[in-house]
Short mmCIF file of C-alpha atoms and ligand atoms in Angstrom, two decimals:
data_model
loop_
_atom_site.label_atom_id
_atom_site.label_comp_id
_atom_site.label_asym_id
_atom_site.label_seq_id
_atom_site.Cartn_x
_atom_site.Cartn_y
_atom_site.Cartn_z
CA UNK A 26 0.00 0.00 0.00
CA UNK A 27 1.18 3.75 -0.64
CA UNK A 28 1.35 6.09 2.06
CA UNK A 29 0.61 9.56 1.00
CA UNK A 30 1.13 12.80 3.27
CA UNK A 31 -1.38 15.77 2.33
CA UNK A 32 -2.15 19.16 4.07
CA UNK A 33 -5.12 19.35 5.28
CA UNK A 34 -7.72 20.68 2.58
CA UNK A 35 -11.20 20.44 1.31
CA UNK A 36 -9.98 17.57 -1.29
CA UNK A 37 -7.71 16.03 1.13
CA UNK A 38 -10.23 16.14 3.57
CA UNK A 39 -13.12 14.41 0.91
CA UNK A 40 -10.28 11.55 0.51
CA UNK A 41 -10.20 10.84 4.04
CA UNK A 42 -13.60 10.73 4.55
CA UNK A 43 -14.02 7.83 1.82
CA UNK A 44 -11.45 5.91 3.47
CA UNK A 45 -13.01 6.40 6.93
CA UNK A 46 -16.29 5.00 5.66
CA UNK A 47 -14.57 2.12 3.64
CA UNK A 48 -13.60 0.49 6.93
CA UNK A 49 -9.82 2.66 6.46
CA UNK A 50 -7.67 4.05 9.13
CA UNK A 51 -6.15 7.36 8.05
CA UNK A 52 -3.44 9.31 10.69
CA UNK A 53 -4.68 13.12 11.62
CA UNK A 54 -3.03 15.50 13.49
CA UNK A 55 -4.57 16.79 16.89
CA UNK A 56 -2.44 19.30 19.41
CA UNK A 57 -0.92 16.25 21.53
CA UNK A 58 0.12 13.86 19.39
CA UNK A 59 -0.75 12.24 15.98
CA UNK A 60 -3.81 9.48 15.90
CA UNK A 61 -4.50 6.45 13.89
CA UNK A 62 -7.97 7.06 13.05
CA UNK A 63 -11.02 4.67 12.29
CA UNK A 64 -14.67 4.50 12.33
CA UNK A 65 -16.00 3.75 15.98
CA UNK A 66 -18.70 1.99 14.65
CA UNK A 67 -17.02 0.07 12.74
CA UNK A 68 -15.75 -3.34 14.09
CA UNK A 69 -13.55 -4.26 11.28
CA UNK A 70 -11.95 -0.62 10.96
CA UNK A 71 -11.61 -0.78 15.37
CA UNK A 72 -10.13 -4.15 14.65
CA UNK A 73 -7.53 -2.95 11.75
CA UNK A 74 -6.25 -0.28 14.63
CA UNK A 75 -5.40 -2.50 16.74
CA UNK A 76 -3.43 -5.13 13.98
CA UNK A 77 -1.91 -2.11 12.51
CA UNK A 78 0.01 -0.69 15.68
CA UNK A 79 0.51 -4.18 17.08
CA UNK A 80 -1.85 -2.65 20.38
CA UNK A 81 -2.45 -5.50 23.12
CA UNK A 82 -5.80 -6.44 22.66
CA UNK A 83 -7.00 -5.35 26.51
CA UNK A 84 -6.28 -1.43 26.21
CA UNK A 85 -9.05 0.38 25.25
CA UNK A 86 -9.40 3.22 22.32
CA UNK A 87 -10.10 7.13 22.90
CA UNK A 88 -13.17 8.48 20.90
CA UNK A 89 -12.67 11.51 18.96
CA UNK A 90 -15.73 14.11 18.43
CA UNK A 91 -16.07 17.18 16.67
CA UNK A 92 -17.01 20.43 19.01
CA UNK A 93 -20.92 20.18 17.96
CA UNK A 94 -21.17 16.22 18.21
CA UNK A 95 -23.92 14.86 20.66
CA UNK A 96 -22.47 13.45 22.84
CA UNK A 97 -25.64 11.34 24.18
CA UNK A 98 -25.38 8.74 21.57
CA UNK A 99 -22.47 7.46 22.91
CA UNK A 100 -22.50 8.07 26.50
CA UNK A 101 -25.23 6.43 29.10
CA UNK A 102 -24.43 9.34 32.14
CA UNK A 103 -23.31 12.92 32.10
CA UNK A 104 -22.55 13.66 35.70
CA UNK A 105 -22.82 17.25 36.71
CA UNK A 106 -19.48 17.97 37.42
CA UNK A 107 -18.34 16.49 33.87
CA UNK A 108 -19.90 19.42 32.36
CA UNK A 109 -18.35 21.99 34.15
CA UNK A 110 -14.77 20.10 33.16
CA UNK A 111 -16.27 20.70 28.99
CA UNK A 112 -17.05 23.95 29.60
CA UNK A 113 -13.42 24.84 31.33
CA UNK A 114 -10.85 23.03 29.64
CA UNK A 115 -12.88 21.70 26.10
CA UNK A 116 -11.85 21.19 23.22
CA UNK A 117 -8.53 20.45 24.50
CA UNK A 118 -5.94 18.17 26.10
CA UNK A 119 -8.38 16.47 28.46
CA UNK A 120 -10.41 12.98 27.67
CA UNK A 121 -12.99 11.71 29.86
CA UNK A 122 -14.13 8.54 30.36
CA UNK A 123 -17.67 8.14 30.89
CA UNK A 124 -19.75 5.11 31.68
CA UNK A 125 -21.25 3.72 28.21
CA UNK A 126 -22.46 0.39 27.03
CA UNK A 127 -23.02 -1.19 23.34
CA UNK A 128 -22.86 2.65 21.72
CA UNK A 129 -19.86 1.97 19.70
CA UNK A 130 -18.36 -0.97 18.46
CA UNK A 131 -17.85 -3.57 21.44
CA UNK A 132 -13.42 -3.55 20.31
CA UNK A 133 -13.50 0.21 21.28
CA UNK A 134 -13.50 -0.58 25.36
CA UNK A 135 -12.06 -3.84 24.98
CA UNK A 136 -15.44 -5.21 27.36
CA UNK A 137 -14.88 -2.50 29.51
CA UNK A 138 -18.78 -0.41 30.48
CA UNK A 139 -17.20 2.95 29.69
CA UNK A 140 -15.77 5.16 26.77
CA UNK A 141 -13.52 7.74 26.65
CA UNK A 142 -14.35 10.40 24.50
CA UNK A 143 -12.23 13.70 23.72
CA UNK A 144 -12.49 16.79 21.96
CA UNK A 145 -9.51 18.23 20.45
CA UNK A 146 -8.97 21.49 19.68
CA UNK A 147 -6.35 21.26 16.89
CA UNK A 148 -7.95 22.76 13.65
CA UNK A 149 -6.97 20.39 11.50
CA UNK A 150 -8.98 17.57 13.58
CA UNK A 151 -11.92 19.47 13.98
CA UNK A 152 -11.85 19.73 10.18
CA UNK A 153 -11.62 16.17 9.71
CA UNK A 154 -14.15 15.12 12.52
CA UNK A 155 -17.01 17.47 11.38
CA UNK A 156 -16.59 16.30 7.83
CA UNK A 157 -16.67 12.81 9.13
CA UNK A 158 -19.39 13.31 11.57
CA UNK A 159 -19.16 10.34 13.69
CA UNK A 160 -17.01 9.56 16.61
CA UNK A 161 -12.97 8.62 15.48
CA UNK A 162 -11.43 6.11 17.69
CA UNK A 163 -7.74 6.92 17.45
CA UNK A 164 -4.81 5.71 19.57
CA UNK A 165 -1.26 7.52 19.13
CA UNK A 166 -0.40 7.04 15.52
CA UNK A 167 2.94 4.91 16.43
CA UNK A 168 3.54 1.23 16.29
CA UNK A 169 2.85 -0.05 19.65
CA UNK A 170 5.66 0.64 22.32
CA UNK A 171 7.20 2.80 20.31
CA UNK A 172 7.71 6.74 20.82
CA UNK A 173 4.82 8.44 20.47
CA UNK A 174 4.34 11.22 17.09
CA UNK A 175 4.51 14.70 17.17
CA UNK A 176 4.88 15.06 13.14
CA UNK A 177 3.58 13.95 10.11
CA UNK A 178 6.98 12.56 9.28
CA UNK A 179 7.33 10.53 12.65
CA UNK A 180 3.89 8.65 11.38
CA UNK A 181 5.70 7.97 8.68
CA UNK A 182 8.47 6.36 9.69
CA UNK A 183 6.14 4.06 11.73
CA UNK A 184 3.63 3.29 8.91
CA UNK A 185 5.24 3.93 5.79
CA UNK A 186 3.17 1.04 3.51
CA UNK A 187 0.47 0.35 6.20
CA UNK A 188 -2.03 2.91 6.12
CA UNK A 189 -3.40 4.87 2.75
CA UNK A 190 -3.37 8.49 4.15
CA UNK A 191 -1.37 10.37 6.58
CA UNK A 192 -3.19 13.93 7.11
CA UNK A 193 -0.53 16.93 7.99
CA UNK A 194 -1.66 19.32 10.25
CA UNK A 195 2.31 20.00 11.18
CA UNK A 196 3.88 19.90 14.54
CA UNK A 197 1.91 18.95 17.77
CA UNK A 198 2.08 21.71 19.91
CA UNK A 199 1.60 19.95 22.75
CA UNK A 200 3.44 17.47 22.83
CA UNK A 201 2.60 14.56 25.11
CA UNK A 202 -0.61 12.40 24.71
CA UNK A 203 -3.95 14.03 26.77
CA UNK A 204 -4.76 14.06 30.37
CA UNK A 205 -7.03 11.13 30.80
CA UNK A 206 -10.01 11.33 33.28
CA UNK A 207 -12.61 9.33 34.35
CA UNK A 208 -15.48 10.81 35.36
CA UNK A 209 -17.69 7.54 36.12
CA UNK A 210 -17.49 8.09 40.07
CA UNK A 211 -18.21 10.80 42.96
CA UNK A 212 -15.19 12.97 41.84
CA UNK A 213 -12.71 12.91 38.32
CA UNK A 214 -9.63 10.95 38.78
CA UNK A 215 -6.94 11.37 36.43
CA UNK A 216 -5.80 8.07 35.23
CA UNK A 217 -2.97 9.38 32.66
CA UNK A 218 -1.38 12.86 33.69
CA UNK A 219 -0.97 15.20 30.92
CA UNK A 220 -1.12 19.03 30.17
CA UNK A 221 -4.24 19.24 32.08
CA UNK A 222 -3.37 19.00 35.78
CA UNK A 223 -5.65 17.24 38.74
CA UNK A 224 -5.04 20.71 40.51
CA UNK A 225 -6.52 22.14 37.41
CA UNK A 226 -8.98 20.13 37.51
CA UNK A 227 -9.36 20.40 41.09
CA UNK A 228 -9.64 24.24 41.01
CA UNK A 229 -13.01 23.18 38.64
CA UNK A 230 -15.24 21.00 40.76
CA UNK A 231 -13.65 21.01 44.15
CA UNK A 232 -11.66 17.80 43.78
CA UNK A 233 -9.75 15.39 41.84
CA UNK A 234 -7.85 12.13 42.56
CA UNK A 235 -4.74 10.31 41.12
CA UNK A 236 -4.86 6.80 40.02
CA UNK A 237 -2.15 4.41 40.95
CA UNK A 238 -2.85 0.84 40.25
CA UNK A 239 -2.00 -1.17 43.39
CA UNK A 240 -0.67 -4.41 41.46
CA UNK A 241 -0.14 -6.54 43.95
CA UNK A 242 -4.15 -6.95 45.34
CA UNK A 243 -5.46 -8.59 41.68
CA UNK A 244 -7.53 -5.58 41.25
CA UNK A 245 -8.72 -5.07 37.87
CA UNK A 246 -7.20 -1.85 36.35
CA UNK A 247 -8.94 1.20 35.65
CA UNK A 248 -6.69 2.05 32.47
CA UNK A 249 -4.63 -1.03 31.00
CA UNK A 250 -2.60 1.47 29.49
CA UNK A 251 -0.68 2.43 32.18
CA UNK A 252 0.56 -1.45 32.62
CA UNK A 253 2.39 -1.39 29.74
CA UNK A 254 6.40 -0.06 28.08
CA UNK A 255 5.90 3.12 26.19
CA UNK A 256 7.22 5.66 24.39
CA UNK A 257 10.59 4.23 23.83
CA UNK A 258 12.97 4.46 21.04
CA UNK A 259 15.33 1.89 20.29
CA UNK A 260 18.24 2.76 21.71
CA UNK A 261 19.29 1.81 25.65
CA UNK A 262 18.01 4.42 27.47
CA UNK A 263 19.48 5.26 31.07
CA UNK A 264 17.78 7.22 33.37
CA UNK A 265 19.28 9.28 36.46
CA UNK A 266 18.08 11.98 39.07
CA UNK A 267 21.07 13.70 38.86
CA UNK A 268 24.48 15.42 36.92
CA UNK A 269 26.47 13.15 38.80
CA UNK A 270 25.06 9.97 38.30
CA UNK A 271 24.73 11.22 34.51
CA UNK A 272 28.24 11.82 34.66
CA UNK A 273 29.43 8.99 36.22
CA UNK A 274 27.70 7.01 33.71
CA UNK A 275 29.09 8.87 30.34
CA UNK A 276 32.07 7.54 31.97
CA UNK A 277 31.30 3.92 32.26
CA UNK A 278 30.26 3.80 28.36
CA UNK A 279 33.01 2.19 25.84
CA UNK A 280 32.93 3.52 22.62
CA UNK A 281 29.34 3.24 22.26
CA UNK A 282 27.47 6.77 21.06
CA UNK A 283 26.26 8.46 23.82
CA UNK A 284 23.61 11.00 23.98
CA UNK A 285 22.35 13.34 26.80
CA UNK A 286 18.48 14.37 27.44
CA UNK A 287 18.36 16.71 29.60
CA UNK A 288 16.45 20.36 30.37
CA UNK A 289 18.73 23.49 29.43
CA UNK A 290 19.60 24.24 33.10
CA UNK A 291 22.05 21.25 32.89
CA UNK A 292 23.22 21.18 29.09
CA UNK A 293 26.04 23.20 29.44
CA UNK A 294 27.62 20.77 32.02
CA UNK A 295 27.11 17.56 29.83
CA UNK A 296 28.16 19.67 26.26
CA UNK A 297 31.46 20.01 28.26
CA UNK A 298 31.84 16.50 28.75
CA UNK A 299 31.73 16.52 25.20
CA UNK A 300 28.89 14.39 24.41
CA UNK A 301 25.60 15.10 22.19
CA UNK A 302 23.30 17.07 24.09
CA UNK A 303 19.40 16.68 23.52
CA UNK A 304 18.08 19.81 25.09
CA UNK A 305 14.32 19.51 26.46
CA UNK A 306 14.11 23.04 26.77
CA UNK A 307 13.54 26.00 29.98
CA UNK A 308 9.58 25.59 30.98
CA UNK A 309 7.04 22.45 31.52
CA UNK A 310 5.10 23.43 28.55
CA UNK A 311 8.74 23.60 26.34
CA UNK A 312 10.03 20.02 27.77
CA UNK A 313 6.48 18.50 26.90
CA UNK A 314 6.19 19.53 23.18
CA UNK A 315 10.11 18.57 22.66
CA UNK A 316 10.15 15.01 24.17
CA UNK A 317 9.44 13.10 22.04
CA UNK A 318 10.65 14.27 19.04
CA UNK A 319 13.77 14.33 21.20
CA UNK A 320 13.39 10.55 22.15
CA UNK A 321 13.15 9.82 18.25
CA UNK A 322 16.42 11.88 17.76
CA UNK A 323 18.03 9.98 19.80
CA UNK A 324 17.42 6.64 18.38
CA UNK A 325 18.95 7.99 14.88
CA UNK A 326 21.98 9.39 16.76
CA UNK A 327 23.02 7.14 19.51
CA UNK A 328 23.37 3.82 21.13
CA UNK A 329 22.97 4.53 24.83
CA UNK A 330 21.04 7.59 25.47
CA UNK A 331 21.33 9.29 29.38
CA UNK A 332 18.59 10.83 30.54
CA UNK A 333 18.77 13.02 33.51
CA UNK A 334 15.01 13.93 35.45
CA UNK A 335 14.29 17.52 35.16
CA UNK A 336 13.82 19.02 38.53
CA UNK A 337 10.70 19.89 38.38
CA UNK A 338 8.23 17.30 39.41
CA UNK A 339 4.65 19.07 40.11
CA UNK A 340 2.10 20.52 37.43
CA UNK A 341 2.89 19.40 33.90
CA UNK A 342 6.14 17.71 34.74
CA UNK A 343 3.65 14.75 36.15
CA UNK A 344 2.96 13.58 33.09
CA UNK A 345 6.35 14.23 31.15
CA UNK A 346 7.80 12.37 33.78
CA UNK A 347 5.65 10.06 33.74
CA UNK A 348 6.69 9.52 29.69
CA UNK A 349 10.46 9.72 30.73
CA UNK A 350 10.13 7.09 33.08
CA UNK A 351 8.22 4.69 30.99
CA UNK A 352 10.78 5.60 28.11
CA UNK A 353 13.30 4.42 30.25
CA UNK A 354 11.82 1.16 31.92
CA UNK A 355 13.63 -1.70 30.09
CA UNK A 356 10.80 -4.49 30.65
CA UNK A 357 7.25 -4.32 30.21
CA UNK A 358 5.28 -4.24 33.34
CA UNK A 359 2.61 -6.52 31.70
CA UNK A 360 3.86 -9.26 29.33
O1 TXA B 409 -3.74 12.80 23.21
C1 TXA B 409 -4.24 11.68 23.09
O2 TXA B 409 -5.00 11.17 23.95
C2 TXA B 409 -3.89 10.86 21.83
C3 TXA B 409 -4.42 11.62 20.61
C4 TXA B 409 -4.25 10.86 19.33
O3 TXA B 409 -5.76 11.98 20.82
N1 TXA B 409 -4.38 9.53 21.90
C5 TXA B 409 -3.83 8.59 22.72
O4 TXA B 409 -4.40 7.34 22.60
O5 TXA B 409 -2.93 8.82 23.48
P1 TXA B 409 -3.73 6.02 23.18
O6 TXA B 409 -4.58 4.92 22.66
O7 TXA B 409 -2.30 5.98 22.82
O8 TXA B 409 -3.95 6.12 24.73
C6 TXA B 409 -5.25 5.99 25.26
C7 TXA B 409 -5.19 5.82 26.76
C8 TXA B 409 -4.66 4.46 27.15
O9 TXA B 409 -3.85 4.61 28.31
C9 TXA B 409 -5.94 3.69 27.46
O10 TXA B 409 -5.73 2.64 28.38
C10 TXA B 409 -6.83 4.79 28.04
O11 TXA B 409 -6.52 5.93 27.26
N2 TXA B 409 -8.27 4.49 27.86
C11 TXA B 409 -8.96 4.45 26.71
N3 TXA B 409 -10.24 4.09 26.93
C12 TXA B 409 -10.37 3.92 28.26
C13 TXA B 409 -11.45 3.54 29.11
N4 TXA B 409 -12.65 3.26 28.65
N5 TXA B 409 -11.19 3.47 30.44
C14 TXA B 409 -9.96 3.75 30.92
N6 TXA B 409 -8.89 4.11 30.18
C15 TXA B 409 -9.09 4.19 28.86
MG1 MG B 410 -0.18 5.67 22.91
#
């Protein structure tokens, strides 16, 4: 199959459409990360998603809707305080998960009794989900474990041959995949961490927990994403808290290429060491949108990459930490 890359426009747009409803999955940008889109209702299309990326069958799909889609016919319950988290931080970086049954097709929630839905604000996918008109499930348009996209090009390079249609909205300004929320209980509690923050959310209706999967009591999980290795290129990838340890370990290498990520505070300290220095940048929002295009840098450029925790651990560093980490786990929790 040929992969084609086309701005988005009204012809480009038509072309996508046709695929969508042909049981197609067709890449679109949206202001976290790139998505590998497909029909909702459509259990063949829901089924090629998964086969395409190589996605464990268990973790569910987020629903993408346009600003003016109903949300009712896919949703069973609308709790209050769900609203007031639209009205604040939607469209956007935020994807709730609501308690729904037999709306979509069944491979969507992977048997779960709920459905995340978001709304994202990037103009490109708003174009492309209101010509559409029906809900896009779309995971992170990379092959499964892999870093996540930022670019039409990093889609690419993961599905060159697989998919018909890449659509190029150009670089995520985000930068790290959307705060995921569910919103099925008393209060929202944030099951991925992302640019929206549970004290953001907090501020909103008054209160907002954190999920962290206790493994060890056989619970069933919440979010089977968070079980399993992410976001990592394919190079070894160290990570430290500190210069020291960072140095100590540029030390250790032998004659491997080495590679530093690190935030600009530090660079200056590793570029005198004289190694490659990836530089995540000054501010939370800066070492978000860089990451991963920084992670897929690295894989082209080094064998070992060192990785040294930004200080900064509160706000949006929760969730690009929580990226940096998984990056940097060498086995997968869940096998
Ligand atoms: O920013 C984003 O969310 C991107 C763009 C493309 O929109 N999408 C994305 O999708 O990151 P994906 O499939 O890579 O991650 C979806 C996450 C997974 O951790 C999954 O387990 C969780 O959302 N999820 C999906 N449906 C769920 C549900 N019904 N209940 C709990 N967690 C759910
Ligand atoms: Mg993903």
């Amino acid at each position: 199959m040929k992969t084609t890359i086309k701005t988005i426009t009204p012809e480009s747009l038509a072309e996508a459409k046709n695929l969508i409803f042909g049981g197609e999955v067709v890449a679109m940008p949206t202001e976290t990360v790139y998505g590998l889109g497909g029909n909702a209702f459509d259990d063949c299309a829901v089924q090629r998603i998964f086969a395409v990326k190589g996605r464990p069958a268990d973790n569910p799909l987020i629903a993408h809707v346009h600003t003016g889609y109903d949300l009712s016919k896919i949703i069973d319950y609308d709790p209050p305080y769900a609203k007031k988290l639209r009205e604040a931080f939607l469209p956007g970086p935020l994807t709730l998960v609501y308690p729904s049954t037999n709306k979509v097709s069944g491979y969507v929630s992977c048997g779960l009794d709920t459905l995340a839905v978001r709304v994202p604000s990037h103009t490109g996918a708003q174009a492309f989900l209101r010509a559409v008109d029906i809900p896009i499930v779309a995971p992170s348009a990379n092959l499964s474990k892999h870093v996540s996209p930022t670019s039409a090009e990093h889609v690419y390079e993961d599905f060159n041959g697989k998919i018909p249609l890449i659509l190029d909205g150009g670089v995520c300004e985000g930068g790290i995949e959307s705060t995921v929320c569910d919103v099925t209980g008393e209060i929202p509690v944030v099951l991925r961490p992302g640019l929206i923050t549970a004290e953001m959310i907090a501020a909103v209706v008054g209160d907002c927990g954190e999920y962290a999967p206790n493994l060890t009591v056989g619970e069933k999980v919440k979010s089977p994403g968070v079980l399993y290795k992410h976001y990592s290129p394919r190079c070894k990838t160290l990570l430290f808290e500190n210069v020291t340890d960072g140095l100590t370990a540029i030390r250790k290498t032998n004659g491997e290429r080495v590679a530093v990520l690190c935030e600009d505070e530090i660079a200056e300290v590793f570029a005198n060491a004289g190694v490659t220095v990836l530089n995540l940048g000054k501010t939370e929002r800066e070492m978000a949108a860089r990451l991963y295009e920084l992670l897929r840098e690295a894989e082209k450029l080094c064998d070992v990459l060192i990785t040294i925790e930004p200080k900064k651990k509160d706000g949006v560093m929760v969730g690009v930490l929580n990226r940096l980490r998984k990056a940097c786990t060498s086995v997968d929790i869940k096998h």
